[in-house]
GROMACS .gro file of C-alpha atoms in nm:
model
  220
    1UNK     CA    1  19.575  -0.900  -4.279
    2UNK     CA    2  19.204  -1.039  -4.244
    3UNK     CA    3  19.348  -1.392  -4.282
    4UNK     CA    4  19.615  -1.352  -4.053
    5UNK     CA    5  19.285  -1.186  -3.769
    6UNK     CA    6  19.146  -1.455  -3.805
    7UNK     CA    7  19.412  -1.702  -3.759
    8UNK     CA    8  19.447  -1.573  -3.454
    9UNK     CA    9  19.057  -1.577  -3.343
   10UNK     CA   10  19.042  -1.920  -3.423
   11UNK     CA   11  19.095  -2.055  -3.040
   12UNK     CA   12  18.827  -1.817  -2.928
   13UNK     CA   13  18.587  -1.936  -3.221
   14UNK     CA   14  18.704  -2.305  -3.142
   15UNK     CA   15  18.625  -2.302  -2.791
   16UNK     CA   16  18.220  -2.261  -2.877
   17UNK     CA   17  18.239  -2.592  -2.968
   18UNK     CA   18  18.179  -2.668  -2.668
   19UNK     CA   19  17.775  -2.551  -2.714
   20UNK     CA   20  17.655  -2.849  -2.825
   21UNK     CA   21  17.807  -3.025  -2.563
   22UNK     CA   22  17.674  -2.821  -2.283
   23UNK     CA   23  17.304  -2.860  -2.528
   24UNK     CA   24  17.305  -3.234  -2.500
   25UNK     CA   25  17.409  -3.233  -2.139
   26UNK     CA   26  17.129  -3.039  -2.021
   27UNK     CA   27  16.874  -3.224  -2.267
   28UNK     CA   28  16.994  -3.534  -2.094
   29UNK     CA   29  16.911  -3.393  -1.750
   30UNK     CA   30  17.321  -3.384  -1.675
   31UNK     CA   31  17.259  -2.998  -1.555
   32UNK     CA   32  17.550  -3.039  -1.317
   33UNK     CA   33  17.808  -3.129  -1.560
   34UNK     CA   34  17.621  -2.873  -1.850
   35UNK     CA   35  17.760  -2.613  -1.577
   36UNK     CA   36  18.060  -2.722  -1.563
   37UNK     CA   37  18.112  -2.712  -1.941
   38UNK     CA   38  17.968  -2.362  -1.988
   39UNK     CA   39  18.241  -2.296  -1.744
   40UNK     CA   40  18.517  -2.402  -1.923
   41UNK     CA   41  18.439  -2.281  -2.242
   42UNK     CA   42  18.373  -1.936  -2.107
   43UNK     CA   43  18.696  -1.887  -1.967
   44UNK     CA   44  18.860  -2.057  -2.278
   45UNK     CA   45  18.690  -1.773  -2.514
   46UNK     CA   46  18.790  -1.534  -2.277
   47UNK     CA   47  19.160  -1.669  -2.162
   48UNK     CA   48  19.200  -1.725  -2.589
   49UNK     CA   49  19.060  -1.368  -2.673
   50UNK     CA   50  19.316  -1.167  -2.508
   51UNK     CA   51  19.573  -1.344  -2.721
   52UNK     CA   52  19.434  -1.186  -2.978
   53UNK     CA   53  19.449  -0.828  -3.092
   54UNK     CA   54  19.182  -0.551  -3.012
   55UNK     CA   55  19.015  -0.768  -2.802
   56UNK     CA   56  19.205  -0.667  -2.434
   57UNK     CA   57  18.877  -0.483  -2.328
   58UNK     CA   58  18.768  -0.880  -2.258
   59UNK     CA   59  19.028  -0.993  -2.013
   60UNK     CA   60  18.821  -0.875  -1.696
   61UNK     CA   61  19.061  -1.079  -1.483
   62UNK     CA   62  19.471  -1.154  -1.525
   63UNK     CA   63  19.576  -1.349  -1.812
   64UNK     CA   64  19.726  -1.625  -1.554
   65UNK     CA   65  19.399  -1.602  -1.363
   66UNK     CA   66  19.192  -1.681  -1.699
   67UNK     CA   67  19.470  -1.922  -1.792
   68UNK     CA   68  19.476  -2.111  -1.458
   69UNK     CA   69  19.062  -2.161  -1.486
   70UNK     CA   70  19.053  -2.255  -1.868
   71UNK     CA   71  19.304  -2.564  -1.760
   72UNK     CA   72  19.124  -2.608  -1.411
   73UNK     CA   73  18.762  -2.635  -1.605
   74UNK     CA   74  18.918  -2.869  -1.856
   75UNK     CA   75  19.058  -3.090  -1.628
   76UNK     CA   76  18.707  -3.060  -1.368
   77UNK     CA   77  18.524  -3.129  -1.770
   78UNK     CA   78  18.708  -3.463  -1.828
   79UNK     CA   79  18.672  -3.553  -1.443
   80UNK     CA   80  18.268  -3.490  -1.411
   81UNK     CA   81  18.215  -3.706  -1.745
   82UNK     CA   82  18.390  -4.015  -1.662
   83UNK     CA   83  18.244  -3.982  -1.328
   84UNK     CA   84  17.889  -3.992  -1.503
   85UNK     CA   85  17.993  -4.254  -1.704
   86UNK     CA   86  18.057  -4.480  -1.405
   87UNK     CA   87  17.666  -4.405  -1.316
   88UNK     CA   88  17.756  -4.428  -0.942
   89UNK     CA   89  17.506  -4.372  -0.661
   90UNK     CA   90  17.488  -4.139  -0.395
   91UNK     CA   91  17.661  -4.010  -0.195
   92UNK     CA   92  17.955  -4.168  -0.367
   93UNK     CA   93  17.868  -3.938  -0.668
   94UNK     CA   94  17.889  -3.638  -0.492
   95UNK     CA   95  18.156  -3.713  -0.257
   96UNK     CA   96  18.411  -3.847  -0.555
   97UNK     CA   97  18.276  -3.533  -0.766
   98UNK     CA   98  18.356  -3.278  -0.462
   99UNK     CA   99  18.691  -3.475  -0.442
  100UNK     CA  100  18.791  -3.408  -0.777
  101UNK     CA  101  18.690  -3.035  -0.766
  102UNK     CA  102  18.914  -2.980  -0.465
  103UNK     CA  103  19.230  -3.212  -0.571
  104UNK     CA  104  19.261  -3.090  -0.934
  105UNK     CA  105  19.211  -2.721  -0.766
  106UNK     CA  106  19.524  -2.801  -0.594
  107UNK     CA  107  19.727  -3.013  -0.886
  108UNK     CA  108  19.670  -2.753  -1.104
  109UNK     CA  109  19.794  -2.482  -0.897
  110UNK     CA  110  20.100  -2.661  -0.844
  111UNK     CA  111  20.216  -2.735  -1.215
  112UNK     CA  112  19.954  -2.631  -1.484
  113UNK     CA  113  20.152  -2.786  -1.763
  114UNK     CA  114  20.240  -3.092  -1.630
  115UNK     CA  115  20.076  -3.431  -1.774
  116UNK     CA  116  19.965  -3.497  -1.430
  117UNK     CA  117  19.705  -3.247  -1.489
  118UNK     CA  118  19.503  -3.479  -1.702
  119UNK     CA  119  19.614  -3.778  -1.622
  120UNK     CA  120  19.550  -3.772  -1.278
  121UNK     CA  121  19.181  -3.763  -1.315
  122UNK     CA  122  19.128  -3.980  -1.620
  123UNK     CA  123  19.322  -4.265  -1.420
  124UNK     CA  124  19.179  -4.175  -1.069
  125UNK     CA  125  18.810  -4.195  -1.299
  126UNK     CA  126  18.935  -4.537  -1.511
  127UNK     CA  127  19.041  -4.733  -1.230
  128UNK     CA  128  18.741  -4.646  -1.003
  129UNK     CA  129  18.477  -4.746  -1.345
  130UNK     CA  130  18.675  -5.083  -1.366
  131UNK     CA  131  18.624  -5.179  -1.040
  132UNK     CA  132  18.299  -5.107  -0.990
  133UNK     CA  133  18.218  -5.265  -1.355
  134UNK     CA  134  18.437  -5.582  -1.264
  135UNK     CA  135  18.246  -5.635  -0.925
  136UNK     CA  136  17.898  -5.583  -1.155
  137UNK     CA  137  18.067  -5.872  -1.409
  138UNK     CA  138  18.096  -6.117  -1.150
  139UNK     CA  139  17.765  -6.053  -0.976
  140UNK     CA  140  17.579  -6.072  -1.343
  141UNK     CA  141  17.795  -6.346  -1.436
  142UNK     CA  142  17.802  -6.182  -1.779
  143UNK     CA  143  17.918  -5.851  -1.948
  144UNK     CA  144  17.833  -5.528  -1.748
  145UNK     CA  145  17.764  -5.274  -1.917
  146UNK     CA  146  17.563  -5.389  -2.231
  147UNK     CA  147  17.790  -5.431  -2.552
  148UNK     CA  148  17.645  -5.087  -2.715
  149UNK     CA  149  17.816  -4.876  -2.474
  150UNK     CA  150  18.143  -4.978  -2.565
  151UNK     CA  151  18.094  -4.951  -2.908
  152UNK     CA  152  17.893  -4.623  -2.905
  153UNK     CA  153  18.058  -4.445  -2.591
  154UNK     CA  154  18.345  -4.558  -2.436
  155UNK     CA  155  18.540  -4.688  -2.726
  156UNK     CA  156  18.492  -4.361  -2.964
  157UNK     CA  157  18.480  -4.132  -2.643
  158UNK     CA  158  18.823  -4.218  -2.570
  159UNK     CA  159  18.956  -4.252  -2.894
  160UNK     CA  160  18.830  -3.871  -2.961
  161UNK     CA  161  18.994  -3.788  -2.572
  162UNK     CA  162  19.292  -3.964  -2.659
  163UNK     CA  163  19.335  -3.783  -3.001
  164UNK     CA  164  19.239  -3.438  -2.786
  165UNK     CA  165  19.562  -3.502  -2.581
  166UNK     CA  166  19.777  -3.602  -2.765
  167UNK     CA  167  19.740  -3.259  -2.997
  168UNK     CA  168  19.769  -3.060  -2.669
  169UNK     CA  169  20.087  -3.246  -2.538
  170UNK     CA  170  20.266  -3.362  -2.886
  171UNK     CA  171  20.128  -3.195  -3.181
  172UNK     CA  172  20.104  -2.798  -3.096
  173UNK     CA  173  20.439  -2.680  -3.222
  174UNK     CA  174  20.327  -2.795  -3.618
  175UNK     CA  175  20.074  -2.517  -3.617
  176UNK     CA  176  19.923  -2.427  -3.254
  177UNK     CA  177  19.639  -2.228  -3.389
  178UNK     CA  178  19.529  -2.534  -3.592
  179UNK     CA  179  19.614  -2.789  -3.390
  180UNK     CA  180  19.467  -2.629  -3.060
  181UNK     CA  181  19.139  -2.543  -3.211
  182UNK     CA  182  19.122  -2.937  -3.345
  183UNK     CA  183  19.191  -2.990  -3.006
  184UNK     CA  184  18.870  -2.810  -2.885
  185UNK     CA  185  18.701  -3.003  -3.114
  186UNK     CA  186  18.815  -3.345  -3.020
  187UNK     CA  187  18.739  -3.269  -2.617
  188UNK     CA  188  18.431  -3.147  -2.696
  189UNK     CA  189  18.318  -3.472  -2.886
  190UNK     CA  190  18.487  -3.664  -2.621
  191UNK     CA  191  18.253  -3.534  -2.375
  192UNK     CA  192  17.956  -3.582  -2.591
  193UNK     CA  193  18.009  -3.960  -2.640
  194UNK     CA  194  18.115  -4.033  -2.299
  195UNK     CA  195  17.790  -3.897  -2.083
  196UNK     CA  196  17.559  -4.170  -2.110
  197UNK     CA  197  17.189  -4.126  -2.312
  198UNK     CA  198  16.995  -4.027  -2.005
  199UNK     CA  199  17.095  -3.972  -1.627
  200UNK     CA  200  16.919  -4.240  -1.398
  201UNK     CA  201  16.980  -4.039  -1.130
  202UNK     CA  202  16.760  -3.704  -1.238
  203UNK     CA  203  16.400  -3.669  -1.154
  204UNK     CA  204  16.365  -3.911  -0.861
  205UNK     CA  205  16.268  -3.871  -0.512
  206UNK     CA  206  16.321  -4.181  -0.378
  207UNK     CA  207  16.398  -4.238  -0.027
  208UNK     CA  208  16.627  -3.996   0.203
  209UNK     CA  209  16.975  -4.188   0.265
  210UNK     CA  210  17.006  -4.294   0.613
  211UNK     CA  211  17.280  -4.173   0.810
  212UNK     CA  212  17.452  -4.472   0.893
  213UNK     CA  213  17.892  -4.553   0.968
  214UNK     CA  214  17.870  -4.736   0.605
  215UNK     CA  215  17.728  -4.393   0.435
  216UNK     CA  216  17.971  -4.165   0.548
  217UNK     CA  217  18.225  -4.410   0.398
  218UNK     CA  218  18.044  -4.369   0.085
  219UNK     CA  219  18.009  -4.797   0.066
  220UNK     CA  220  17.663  -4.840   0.023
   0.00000   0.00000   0.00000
Protein backbone atom coordinates (compact mmCIF):
# COMPACT_ATOMS: atom_id res chain seq x y z
CA UNK A 1 0.00 0.00 0.00
CA UNK A 2 3.02 2.43 0.88
CA UNK A 3 4.48 1.65 -2.59
CA UNK A 4 1.46 2.07 -4.39
CA UNK A 5 1.15 6.09 -2.06
CA UNK A 6 3.85 6.78 -3.29
CA UNK A 7 3.49 5.94 -6.83
CA UNK A 8 1.02 8.18 -6.87
CA UNK A 9 2.96 11.23 -5.03
CA UNK A 10 5.55 10.95 -7.42
CA UNK A 11 4.23 13.98 -9.84
CA UNK A 12 3.92 16.16 -6.80
CA UNK A 13 7.55 15.13 -5.58
CA UNK A 14 8.71 15.48 -9.34
CA UNK A 15 7.51 18.83 -9.86
CA UNK A 16 10.22 20.29 -7.05
CA UNK A 17 12.56 19.71 -9.49
CA UNK A 18 11.98 22.62 -10.59
CA UNK A 19 14.02 24.32 -7.30
CA UNK A 20 17.14 24.32 -8.66
CA UNK A 21 16.02 25.83 -11.61
CA UNK A 22 14.26 28.71 -10.05
CA UNK A 23 18.00 28.72 -7.63
CA UNK A 24 20.16 29.27 -10.64
CA UNK A 25 17.78 31.72 -12.22
CA UNK A 26 17.78 34.06 -9.47
CA UNK A 27 21.69 33.56 -8.82
CA UNK A 28 22.03 34.63 -12.40
CA UNK A 29 20.04 37.82 -11.79
CA UNK A 30 17.05 36.21 -14.20
CA UNK A 31 14.49 37.20 -11.17
CA UNK A 32 11.79 37.64 -13.77
CA UNK A 33 11.88 34.28 -15.23
CA UNK A 34 12.86 32.66 -11.38
CA UNK A 35 9.08 33.94 -10.87
CA UNK A 36 7.80 32.53 -13.43
CA UNK A 37 9.21 29.08 -12.59
CA UNK A 38 8.19 29.16 -8.91
CA UNK A 39 4.90 29.65 -10.60
CA UNK A 40 4.68 26.75 -12.46
CA UNK A 41 5.94 24.41 -10.19
CA UNK A 42 3.59 25.58 -7.49
CA UNK A 43 0.60 24.95 -9.30
CA UNK A 44 2.09 21.61 -10.67
CA UNK A 45 2.54 20.32 -6.84
CA UNK A 46 -0.70 21.54 -6.19
CA UNK A 47 -2.74 20.61 -9.62
CA UNK A 48 -0.61 16.87 -9.10
CA UNK A 49 -1.53 16.62 -5.28
CA UNK A 50 -5.16 16.42 -5.59
CA UNK A 51 -4.67 13.40 -7.81
CA UNK A 52 -3.54 11.88 -5.08
CA UNK A 53 -5.30 10.52 -2.04
CA UNK A 54 -5.70 12.40 1.38
CA UNK A 55 -4.32 15.25 0.03
CA UNK A 56 -7.88 17.19 -1.27
CA UNK A 57 -7.47 19.70 1.71
CA UNK A 58 -4.67 21.24 -1.00
CA UNK A 59 -6.78 21.96 -4.01
CA UNK A 60 -7.71 25.63 -2.81
CA UNK A 61 -8.98 26.28 -6.34
CA UNK A 62 -10.89 23.76 -9.09
CA UNK A 63 -8.98 20.97 -10.40
CA UNK A 64 -9.46 22.56 -14.11
CA UNK A 65 -8.45 25.91 -12.65
CA UNK A 66 -5.07 24.30 -11.19
CA UNK A 67 -4.89 22.23 -14.35
CA UNK A 68 -5.35 25.14 -16.80
CA UNK A 69 -2.31 27.21 -14.81
CA UNK A 70 0.14 24.16 -14.43
CA UNK A 71 -0.05 23.97 -18.56
CA UNK A 72 -0.31 27.90 -18.87
CA UNK A 73 3.05 28.28 -16.54
CA UNK A 74 4.70 25.54 -18.53
CA UNK A 75 4.10 26.88 -21.68
CA UNK A 76 4.89 30.93 -20.21
CA UNK A 77 8.37 28.63 -18.63
CA UNK A 78 9.55 27.45 -22.09
CA UNK A 79 8.49 30.93 -23.67
CA UNK A 80 10.49 33.34 -21.03
CA UNK A 81 13.74 31.04 -21.50
CA UNK A 82 14.14 31.06 -25.12
CA UNK A 83 13.27 34.61 -24.98
CA UNK A 84 16.40 35.09 -22.61
CA UNK A 85 18.32 33.09 -24.67
CA UNK A 86 17.88 35.43 -27.63
CA UNK A 87 19.45 38.23 -25.12
CA UNK A 88 17.24 40.88 -26.84
CA UNK A 89 17.14 44.54 -25.80
CA UNK A 90 14.55 46.65 -24.62
CA UNK A 91 11.72 47.26 -25.12
CA UNK A 92 11.65 44.36 -27.51
CA UNK A 93 12.23 42.12 -24.39
CA UNK A 94 9.41 43.21 -22.64
CA UNK A 95 7.07 43.78 -25.37
CA UNK A 96 7.71 40.03 -27.00
CA UNK A 97 7.63 38.72 -23.21
CA UNK A 98 4.11 40.60 -22.51
CA UNK A 99 3.12 39.11 -25.96
CA UNK A 100 3.68 35.71 -25.06
CA UNK A 101 1.97 36.02 -21.61
CA UNK A 102 -1.21 37.27 -23.26
CA UNK A 103 -1.26 34.86 -26.53
CA UNK A 104 -0.48 31.57 -24.74
CA UNK A 105 -3.23 32.91 -22.04
CA UNK A 106 -5.54 32.71 -24.88
CA UNK A 107 -4.11 29.36 -26.86
CA UNK A 108 -4.31 27.62 -23.90
CA UNK A 109 -7.74 28.43 -23.04
CA UNK A 110 -8.82 27.37 -26.29
CA UNK A 111 -7.33 23.70 -26.48
CA UNK A 112 -5.04 22.80 -23.46
CA UNK A 113 -4.01 19.52 -24.99
CA UNK A 114 -3.31 20.43 -28.25
CA UNK A 115 0.49 20.42 -29.59
CA UNK A 116 -0.04 23.95 -30.45
CA UNK A 117 0.34 24.65 -26.89
CA UNK A 118 4.05 24.19 -26.99
CA UNK A 119 4.81 24.51 -30.17
CA UNK A 120 3.53 27.73 -30.73
CA UNK A 121 5.97 29.42 -28.50
CA UNK A 122 9.10 27.36 -29.06
CA UNK A 123 8.68 28.22 -32.93
CA UNK A 124 7.35 31.85 -32.41
CA UNK A 125 10.89 31.96 -29.88
CA UNK A 126 13.22 29.82 -32.66
CA UNK A 127 12.41 31.75 -35.56
CA UNK A 128 12.68 35.20 -33.85
CA UNK A 129 16.59 33.88 -32.21
CA UNK A 130 17.51 32.92 -35.89
CA UNK A 131 16.87 36.01 -37.27
CA UNK A 132 18.24 38.13 -35.05
CA UNK A 133 21.45 35.67 -34.81
CA UNK A 134 21.59 35.52 -38.77
CA UNK A 135 21.51 39.43 -39.06
CA UNK A 136 24.47 39.36 -36.09
CA UNK A 137 26.39 36.58 -38.58
CA UNK A 138 26.49 38.80 -41.38
CA UNK A 139 27.35 42.00 -39.53
CA UNK A 140 30.38 39.96 -37.62
CA UNK A 141 31.14 38.26 -40.71
CA UNK A 142 31.73 35.22 -38.51
CA UNK A 143 29.77 32.88 -36.09
CA UNK A 144 27.36 34.72 -33.64
CA UNK A 145 27.04 33.46 -30.79
CA UNK A 146 30.50 32.04 -29.70
CA UNK A 147 30.87 28.17 -30.41
CA UNK A 148 30.44 27.28 -26.44
CA UNK A 149 26.92 28.18 -26.41
CA UNK A 150 25.92 25.72 -28.78
CA UNK A 151 27.69 23.11 -27.34
CA UNK A 152 26.93 23.94 -23.66
CA UNK A 153 23.31 25.50 -24.06
CA UNK A 154 21.45 25.33 -26.97
CA UNK A 155 22.41 21.97 -28.26
CA UNK A 156 21.84 19.95 -24.76
CA UNK A 157 18.98 22.49 -23.80
CA UNK A 158 17.00 21.30 -26.58
CA UNK A 159 17.92 17.91 -26.69
CA UNK A 160 16.68 17.70 -22.81
CA UNK A 161 13.29 19.97 -24.16
CA UNK A 162 12.91 17.79 -26.95
CA UNK A 163 13.16 14.54 -24.81
CA UNK A 164 10.62 16.55 -22.18
CA UNK A 165 8.01 16.56 -25.05
CA UNK A 166 8.14 13.94 -26.51
CA UNK A 167 7.37 11.90 -22.97
CA UNK A 168 4.41 14.30 -22.49
CA UNK A 169 2.92 13.83 -26.08
CA UNK A 170 4.17 10.05 -27.01
CA UNK A 171 5.41 8.20 -24.12
CA UNK A 172 2.72 8.67 -21.10
CA UNK A 173 0.49 5.70 -21.69
CA UNK A 174 3.78 3.11 -20.86
CA UNK A 175 3.66 4.25 -17.29
CA UNK A 176 2.33 8.02 -16.75
CA UNK A 177 3.53 8.26 -13.24
CA UNK A 178 7.07 7.43 -14.46
CA UNK A 179 7.15 8.88 -17.50
CA UNK A 180 5.51 12.30 -16.35
CA UNK A 181 7.76 12.75 -13.43
CA UNK A 182 10.93 12.08 -16.04
CA UNK A 183 9.21 14.58 -17.79
CA UNK A 184 9.54 17.16 -14.94
CA UNK A 185 12.88 16.35 -14.87
CA UNK A 186 13.82 16.82 -18.44
CA UNK A 187 11.91 20.52 -18.55
CA UNK A 188 13.48 21.44 -15.67
CA UNK A 189 17.10 20.75 -17.05
CA UNK A 190 15.95 22.21 -20.24
CA UNK A 191 15.45 25.43 -18.60
CA UNK A 192 18.64 25.28 -16.73
CA UNK A 193 20.87 24.92 -19.85
CA UNK A 194 19.02 27.26 -21.96
CA UNK A 195 19.20 30.70 -19.68
CA UNK A 196 22.46 31.99 -20.47
CA UNK A 197 25.48 32.27 -17.51
CA UNK A 198 24.63 35.81 -16.51
CA UNK A 199 21.86 38.36 -17.69
CA UNK A 200 23.52 41.47 -19.45
CA UNK A 201 20.63 43.20 -18.96
CA UNK A 202 20.47 43.19 -14.81
CA UNK A 203 22.12 45.82 -12.77
CA UNK A 204 22.42 48.67 -15.30
CA UNK A 205 21.12 52.07 -15.41
CA UNK A 206 22.07 53.18 -18.51
CA UNK A 207 20.26 55.74 -20.36
CA UNK A 208 16.23 56.20 -20.37
CA UNK A 209 14.93 54.99 -23.99
CA UNK A 210 13.73 57.81 -25.96
CA UNK A 211 10.33 57.86 -27.09
CA UNK A 212 10.69 57.88 -30.61
CA UNK A 213 8.06 56.18 -33.90
CA UNK A 214 11.05 53.43 -34.20
CA UNK A 215 10.65 52.49 -30.25
CA UNK A 216 7.18 51.91 -30.13
CA UNK A 217 7.81 49.49 -33.04
CA UNK A 218 10.19 47.83 -30.84
CA UNK A 219 13.13 48.24 -33.95
CA UNK A 220 15.77 49.81 -32.25
Amino acid sequence: MGSIVAKMLLPTISSLALLPTISIAAKRQFHMEAMVYFFTMFFIAIYHACEGPGLAVLCFMRYDLLEYFSIYGTALSIWVSLIALADLDEPKRSTFIMFGVLTIAVRIYQDRWGYGVYSGPIGTAVMMISVKWLLKMKEKKGLYPDKSVYTQQIGPGFCFGALALMLRFFFEEWDYTYVHSFYHCSMSMAFVLLLPKVNKKAGKGGDPVKMTCSTFCCCV
